[in-house]
Amino acid sequence: MLTKLLNLLFFMVLAGLANAKSFQLSSVNQAKTFNLRIYCTAEGEAGLVQYRGQEGFMALSLKKFTTSVLTNTNKQPKGYYYEWSEVLAGKITGSYVVKEQLGKVTDAWYTRNKDGRRFKLTGFVKDASHDDIQKYLLHNVLVTFAWTSADNQFMFTYPNGKVSSPNFISLDAPNVTRSCYIRDYNFDGYDDLAFSLPDAGMGVYQDFNIWLYNPATKRFEPLQESKDPRAKCSGLCDVSLDAKQKLFYTACRGGARWWQDIYRIDKDNQLMWLRSVEKK
């Protein structure tokens, strides 16, 4: 039992690392070297590029993302191909390509649109660390957060410069990292943002914070947990979705039994309890 639990915790740590990614890159064979960092999800979404020495950043629009399976690796995807358009003031000014294999950058380049010039890049995948900060750009909102549960730095920076720093789940446990998800949690056609950490008890499920994007206000707003007394689970734990049926699930363990609560989200983004079932 202990071995299974340790393996589960180890898997959760790896899963947290896999949800966000960044690449530290430098130009090759240039009279004046330039350095940049690309931030994105593991699938290349919500990307931005930031050049060293410059305060601002540019949005990256994902054009292509593919995975490849290497031989003798239990068919786990170990090769990744990313291609983004660089967007500045609503115009595409260039494109980036990064090829990654077994956690290393094997090839990368930037193509400048105005003259078609290609700049070769070299670099590495930036590993998560206890003092590292990750960034996303989602709906033109800069999302900044810490990899680790020990650091609560988390903020939304809106296009008008306004900064919001909501409360964030914190878990005083070393070697645990956040998992991050970009999904449409309220099924309104707009991607939302969620973070999770292993629960503070046995670490057998994930506790979630979810922020829903409001297209009317262009702001992220927290999804509140259900207060319905019929629900078996408290909080937002082990959240999953059924996009086809537009159902929102939470799951938890009570004693020796596992439960799943099933909800719909109403027009006011409130969780409406439908039923609870025991998970076999």
Short mmCIF file of C-alpha atoms in Angstrom, two decimals:
data_model
loop_
_atom_site.label_atom_id
_atom_site.label_comp_id
_atom_site.label_asym_id
_atom_site.label_seq_id
_atom_site.Cartn_x
_atom_site.Cartn_y
_atom_site.Cartn_z
CA MET A 1 0.00 0.00 0.00
CA LEU A 2 2.81 2.43 0.92
CA THR A 3 4.63 1.69 -2.33
CA LYS A 4 1.46 2.38 -4.34
CA LEU A 5 0.94 5.66 -2.50
CA LEU A 6 4.52 6.79 -3.10
CA ASN A 7 4.23 5.88 -6.76
CA LEU A 8 1.01 7.89 -6.99
CA LEU A 9 2.61 10.93 -5.40
CA PHE A 10 5.61 10.64 -7.74
CA PHE A 11 3.24 10.48 -10.71
CA MET A 12 1.44 13.59 -9.48
CA VAL A 13 4.70 15.50 -9.29
CA LEU A 14 5.55 14.49 -12.86
CA ALA A 15 2.06 15.37 -14.02
CA GLY A 16 2.45 18.83 -12.54
CA LEU A 17 5.68 19.36 -14.45
CA ALA A 18 4.10 18.19 -17.69
CA ASN A 19 1.27 20.72 -17.70
CA ALA A 20 3.45 23.75 -18.39
CA LYS A 21 6.61 24.18 -20.37
CA SER A 22 9.13 26.83 -21.37
CA PHE A 23 12.11 26.98 -23.69
CA GLN A 24 15.25 29.05 -23.11
CA LEU A 25 16.68 29.89 -26.55
CA SER A 26 19.58 31.88 -28.03
CA SER A 27 20.51 32.87 -31.56
CA VAL A 28 23.37 31.09 -33.36
CA ASN A 29 26.07 32.66 -35.57
CA GLN A 30 24.81 36.21 -35.13
CA ALA A 31 27.06 39.25 -34.73
CA LYS A 32 24.94 40.21 -31.76
CA THR A 33 23.42 37.28 -29.89
CA PHE A 34 19.81 37.61 -28.77
CA ASN A 35 18.11 35.50 -26.12
CA LEU A 36 14.48 34.68 -25.63
CA ARG A 37 12.16 32.48 -23.64
CA ILE A 38 8.97 30.85 -24.88
CA TYR A 39 6.27 30.03 -22.33
CA CYS A 40 3.35 27.72 -23.12
CA THR A 41 1.38 24.69 -22.02
CA ALA A 42 2.80 21.24 -22.72
CA GLU A 43 0.65 21.21 -25.86
CA GLY A 44 1.91 24.64 -26.97
CA GLU A 45 -1.21 26.62 -26.10
CA ALA A 46 -1.49 30.01 -24.34
CA GLY A 47 2.01 30.85 -25.55
CA LEU A 48 4.08 34.01 -25.37
CA VAL A 49 7.67 34.95 -26.19
CA GLN A 50 9.78 37.30 -24.11
CA TYR A 51 13.20 38.60 -25.21
CA ARG A 52 15.92 39.17 -22.67
CA GLY A 53 16.42 42.86 -21.99
CA GLN A 54 12.87 43.75 -23.03
CA GLU A 55 10.05 44.31 -20.58
CA GLY A 56 7.23 43.45 -22.96
CA PHE A 57 6.27 40.21 -24.64
CA MET A 58 4.54 39.02 -27.80
CA ALA A 59 1.66 36.61 -28.16
CA LEU A 60 2.17 33.24 -29.83
CA SER A 61 -0.66 31.69 -31.82
CA LEU A 62 -0.27 27.92 -32.06
CA LYS A 63 -0.17 26.76 -35.70
CA LYS A 64 0.86 23.15 -35.22
CA PHE A 65 1.63 20.71 -32.42
CA THR A 66 2.47 17.07 -32.98
CA THR A 67 3.96 14.24 -30.95
CA SER A 68 6.01 11.28 -32.09
CA VAL A 69 6.66 7.93 -30.47
CA LEU A 70 10.22 6.66 -30.30
CA THR A 71 11.00 2.97 -30.53
CA ASN A 72 11.51 0.96 -27.34
CA THR A 73 9.79 3.55 -25.15
CA ASN A 74 6.57 1.70 -24.33
CA LYS A 75 4.89 3.84 -26.98
CA GLN A 76 5.10 6.96 -24.83
CA PRO A 77 5.39 10.20 -26.85
CA LYS A 78 8.93 11.45 -26.45
CA GLY A 79 9.20 13.74 -29.46
CA TYR A 80 7.36 17.06 -29.80
CA TYR A 81 7.02 19.59 -32.61
CA TYR A 82 5.80 23.13 -31.93
CA GLU A 83 5.08 25.85 -34.46
CA TRP A 84 3.72 29.29 -33.54
CA SER A 85 2.91 32.56 -35.27
CA GLU A 86 4.30 35.63 -33.53
CA VAL A 87 1.58 38.26 -33.14
CA LEU A 88 2.31 41.93 -32.44
CA ALA A 89 -0.46 44.54 -32.42
CA GLY A 90 -2.74 42.09 -34.17
CA LYS A 91 -0.32 41.39 -37.01
CA ILE A 92 1.77 38.27 -37.65
CA THR A 93 5.39 39.39 -37.59
CA GLY A 94 7.16 36.03 -37.67
CA SER A 95 7.07 32.38 -36.69
CA TYR A 96 8.88 30.04 -34.31
CA VAL A 97 9.54 26.33 -34.61
CA VAL A 98 10.86 24.19 -31.75
CA LYS A 99 11.60 20.48 -31.96
CA GLU A 100 12.01 18.63 -28.68
CA GLN A 101 13.10 15.06 -28.07
CA LEU A 102 13.54 13.31 -24.74
CA GLY A 103 13.36 16.62 -22.91
CA LYS A 104 15.98 18.37 -25.08
CA VAL A 105 15.69 20.96 -27.85
CA THR A 106 17.06 19.28 -30.98
CA ASP A 107 16.27 22.08 -33.47
CA ALA A 108 14.70 25.53 -33.37
CA TRP A 109 14.45 28.64 -35.50
CA TYR A 110 12.70 31.98 -35.93
CA THR A 111 11.53 33.25 -39.33
CA ARG A 112 11.05 37.01 -39.71
CA ASN A 113 8.08 37.86 -41.90
CA LYS A 114 9.21 41.16 -43.39
CA ASP A 115 12.15 39.62 -45.25
CA GLY A 116 11.75 35.87 -44.78
CA ARG A 117 15.07 35.63 -42.95
CA ARG A 118 15.51 32.55 -40.78
CA PHE A 119 17.48 32.73 -37.52
CA LYS A 120 18.72 29.44 -36.11
CA LEU A 121 18.19 29.01 -32.37
CA THR A 122 19.72 26.74 -29.78
CA GLY A 123 18.73 26.13 -26.19
CA PHE A 124 17.04 23.84 -23.73
CA VAL A 125 13.78 23.00 -22.03
CA LYS A 126 13.56 25.03 -18.85
CA ASP A 127 12.91 22.68 -15.97
CA ALA A 128 10.57 23.63 -13.18
CA SER A 129 12.33 24.64 -10.01
CA HIS A 130 11.34 25.98 -6.63
CA ASP A 131 12.13 29.57 -7.65
CA ASP A 132 10.88 29.45 -11.23
CA ILE A 133 7.86 31.38 -12.47
CA GLN A 134 5.62 30.21 -15.31
CA LYS A 135 3.58 32.46 -17.62
CA TYR A 136 0.63 31.97 -19.93
CA LEU A 137 -1.16 34.37 -22.24
CA LEU A 138 -4.86 33.48 -22.37
CA HIS A 139 -7.49 35.79 -23.92
CA ASN A 140 -4.76 38.45 -23.98
CA VAL A 141 -4.46 38.21 -20.19
CA LEU A 142 -1.02 37.48 -18.76
CA VAL A 143 -1.21 34.71 -16.16
CA THR A 144 1.76 34.40 -13.81
CA PHE A 145 2.16 31.63 -11.27
CA ALA A 146 4.72 29.68 -9.30
CA TRP A 147 5.50 26.05 -10.05
CA THR A 148 5.60 25.05 -6.43
CA SER A 149 3.04 24.94 -3.69
CA ALA A 150 5.43 26.77 -1.37
CA ASP A 151 5.25 30.00 -3.40
CA ASN A 152 1.87 31.70 -3.67
CA GLN A 153 2.80 34.19 -6.37
CA PHE A 154 -0.18 34.19 -8.71
CA MET A 155 -1.69 37.03 -10.70
CA PHE A 156 -3.72 38.08 -13.71
CA THR A 157 -2.37 41.10 -15.59
CA TYR A 158 -5.03 42.55 -17.87
CA PRO A 159 -4.39 44.52 -21.09
CA ASN A 160 -5.25 47.82 -19.34
CA GLY A 161 -2.51 47.17 -16.78
CA LYS A 162 -4.81 46.18 -13.94
CA VAL A 163 -3.42 43.36 -11.80
CA SER A 164 -5.47 40.88 -9.81
CA SER A 165 -3.93 38.50 -7.25
CA PRO A 166 -6.60 36.00 -6.15
CA ASN A 167 -6.21 33.46 -3.39
CA PHE A 168 -4.41 30.30 -4.43
CA ILE A 169 -4.41 26.80 -2.94
CA SER A 170 -1.27 26.40 -0.86
CA LEU A 171 0.17 23.16 0.44
CA ASP A 172 3.19 23.19 2.70
CA ALA A 173 4.88 20.20 1.14
CA PRO A 174 8.27 20.17 -0.57
CA ASN A 175 8.74 18.55 -3.98
CA VAL A 176 5.11 19.05 -4.96
CA THR A 177 4.25 21.16 -8.00
CA ARG A 178 1.04 22.58 -9.33
CA SER A 179 -0.82 21.07 -12.24
CA CYS A 180 -2.40 23.56 -14.61
CA TYR A 181 -5.24 23.02 -17.08
CA ILE A 182 -6.75 25.14 -19.83
CA ARG A 183 -10.25 23.88 -20.59
CA ASP A 184 -13.77 25.17 -21.11
CA TYR A 185 -15.15 24.35 -17.67
CA ASN A 186 -18.54 26.06 -18.10
CA PHE A 187 -19.06 25.05 -21.75
CA ASP A 188 -19.52 28.60 -23.06
CA GLY A 189 -16.96 28.33 -25.87
CA TYR A 190 -14.17 30.16 -24.01
CA ASP A 191 -11.16 28.49 -22.42
CA ASP A 192 -10.90 28.77 -18.66
CA LEU A 193 -8.02 28.21 -16.26
CA ALA A 194 -7.57 25.72 -13.42
CA PHE A 195 -4.84 24.67 -11.01
CA SER A 196 -4.65 21.66 -8.73
CA LEU A 197 -2.54 20.24 -5.94
CA PRO A 198 -2.68 16.86 -4.20
CA ASP A 199 -5.00 16.99 -1.21
CA ALA A 200 -3.36 17.65 2.13
CA GLY A 201 -4.45 14.29 3.55
CA MET A 202 -3.45 11.06 1.81
CA GLY A 203 -2.71 12.73 -1.51
CA VAL A 204 -5.13 10.44 -3.34
CA TYR A 205 -7.01 13.14 -5.23
CA GLN A 206 -6.47 16.68 -6.54
CA ASP A 207 -7.91 19.87 -5.04
CA PHE A 208 -8.80 22.46 -7.70
CA ASN A 209 -8.99 26.22 -8.07
CA ILE A 210 -10.88 27.16 -11.25
CA TRP A 211 -11.19 30.60 -12.85
CA LEU A 212 -13.81 31.10 -15.55
CA TYR A 213 -13.24 33.67 -18.29
CA ASN A 214 -16.10 36.13 -18.62
CA PRO A 215 -16.16 37.44 -22.22
CA ALA A 216 -18.47 40.32 -21.24
CA THR A 217 -16.11 41.75 -18.60
CA LYS A 218 -12.95 40.23 -20.12
CA ARG A 219 -11.99 39.10 -16.63
CA PHE A 220 -11.32 35.77 -14.90
CA GLU A 221 -13.74 34.98 -12.09
CA PRO A 222 -13.45 32.12 -9.54
CA LEU A 223 -15.81 29.17 -9.76
CA GLN A 224 -17.34 28.71 -6.32
CA GLU A 225 -17.80 25.25 -4.86
CA SER A 226 -21.29 23.90 -4.34
CA LYS A 227 -22.94 24.39 -0.95
CA ASP A 228 -25.65 21.82 -1.67
CA PRO A 229 -25.94 19.56 1.43
CA ARG A 230 -26.75 16.56 -0.79
CA ALA A 231 -23.26 16.59 -2.35
CA LYS A 232 -20.90 13.89 -1.08
CA CYS A 233 -17.71 15.85 -1.75
CA SER A 234 -16.72 19.22 -0.32
CA GLY A 235 -14.66 21.57 -2.44
CA LEU A 236 -13.61 21.12 -6.04
CA CYS A 237 -11.75 17.82 -6.05
CA ASP A 238 -10.75 15.50 -8.89
CA VAL A 239 -12.67 17.65 -11.36
CA SER A 240 -13.58 16.13 -14.73
CA LEU A 241 -15.91 17.14 -17.57
CA ASP A 242 -18.35 15.60 -19.99
CA ALA A 243 -18.33 18.17 -22.80
CA LYS A 244 -20.95 16.33 -24.83
CA GLN A 245 -23.51 16.26 -22.01
CA LYS A 246 -22.19 19.52 -20.49
CA LEU A 247 -21.73 17.89 -17.11
CA PHE A 248 -19.25 18.86 -14.39
CA TYR A 249 -17.98 16.15 -12.01
CA THR A 250 -16.16 16.11 -8.71
CA ALA A 251 -14.97 12.97 -6.92
CA CYS A 252 -13.64 12.09 -3.49
CA ARG A 253 -13.19 9.28 -1.01
CA GLY A 254 -15.31 9.01 2.09
CA GLY A 255 -14.04 6.23 4.34
CA ALA A 256 -13.59 3.18 2.16
CA ARG A 257 -15.96 4.44 -0.55
CA TRP A 258 -15.43 6.68 -3.56
CA TRP A 259 -18.13 9.15 -4.54
CA GLN A 260 -18.82 11.27 -7.60
CA ASP A 261 -20.99 14.39 -7.58
CA ILE A 262 -22.57 15.41 -10.88
CA TYR A 263 -23.45 19.03 -11.66
CA ARG A 264 -24.59 21.40 -14.34
CA ILE A 265 -23.34 24.97 -14.47
CA ASP A 266 -26.12 27.54 -14.83
CA LYS A 267 -26.03 30.85 -16.73
CA ASP A 268 -24.67 32.57 -13.61
CA ASN A 269 -21.80 30.06 -13.38
CA GLN A 270 -23.24 28.40 -10.28
CA LEU A 271 -22.87 24.65 -9.77
CA MET A 272 -26.28 22.99 -9.73
CA TRP A 273 -26.22 19.56 -8.06
CA LEU A 274 -27.93 16.78 -10.05
CA ARG A 275 -27.02 13.58 -8.24
CA SER A 276 -24.26 11.68 -6.44
CA VAL A 277 -23.17 8.15 -7.29
CA GLU A 278 -20.81 5.69 -5.73
CA LYS A 279 -17.78 4.92 -7.88
CA LYS A 280 -17.00 1.22 -8.02
#
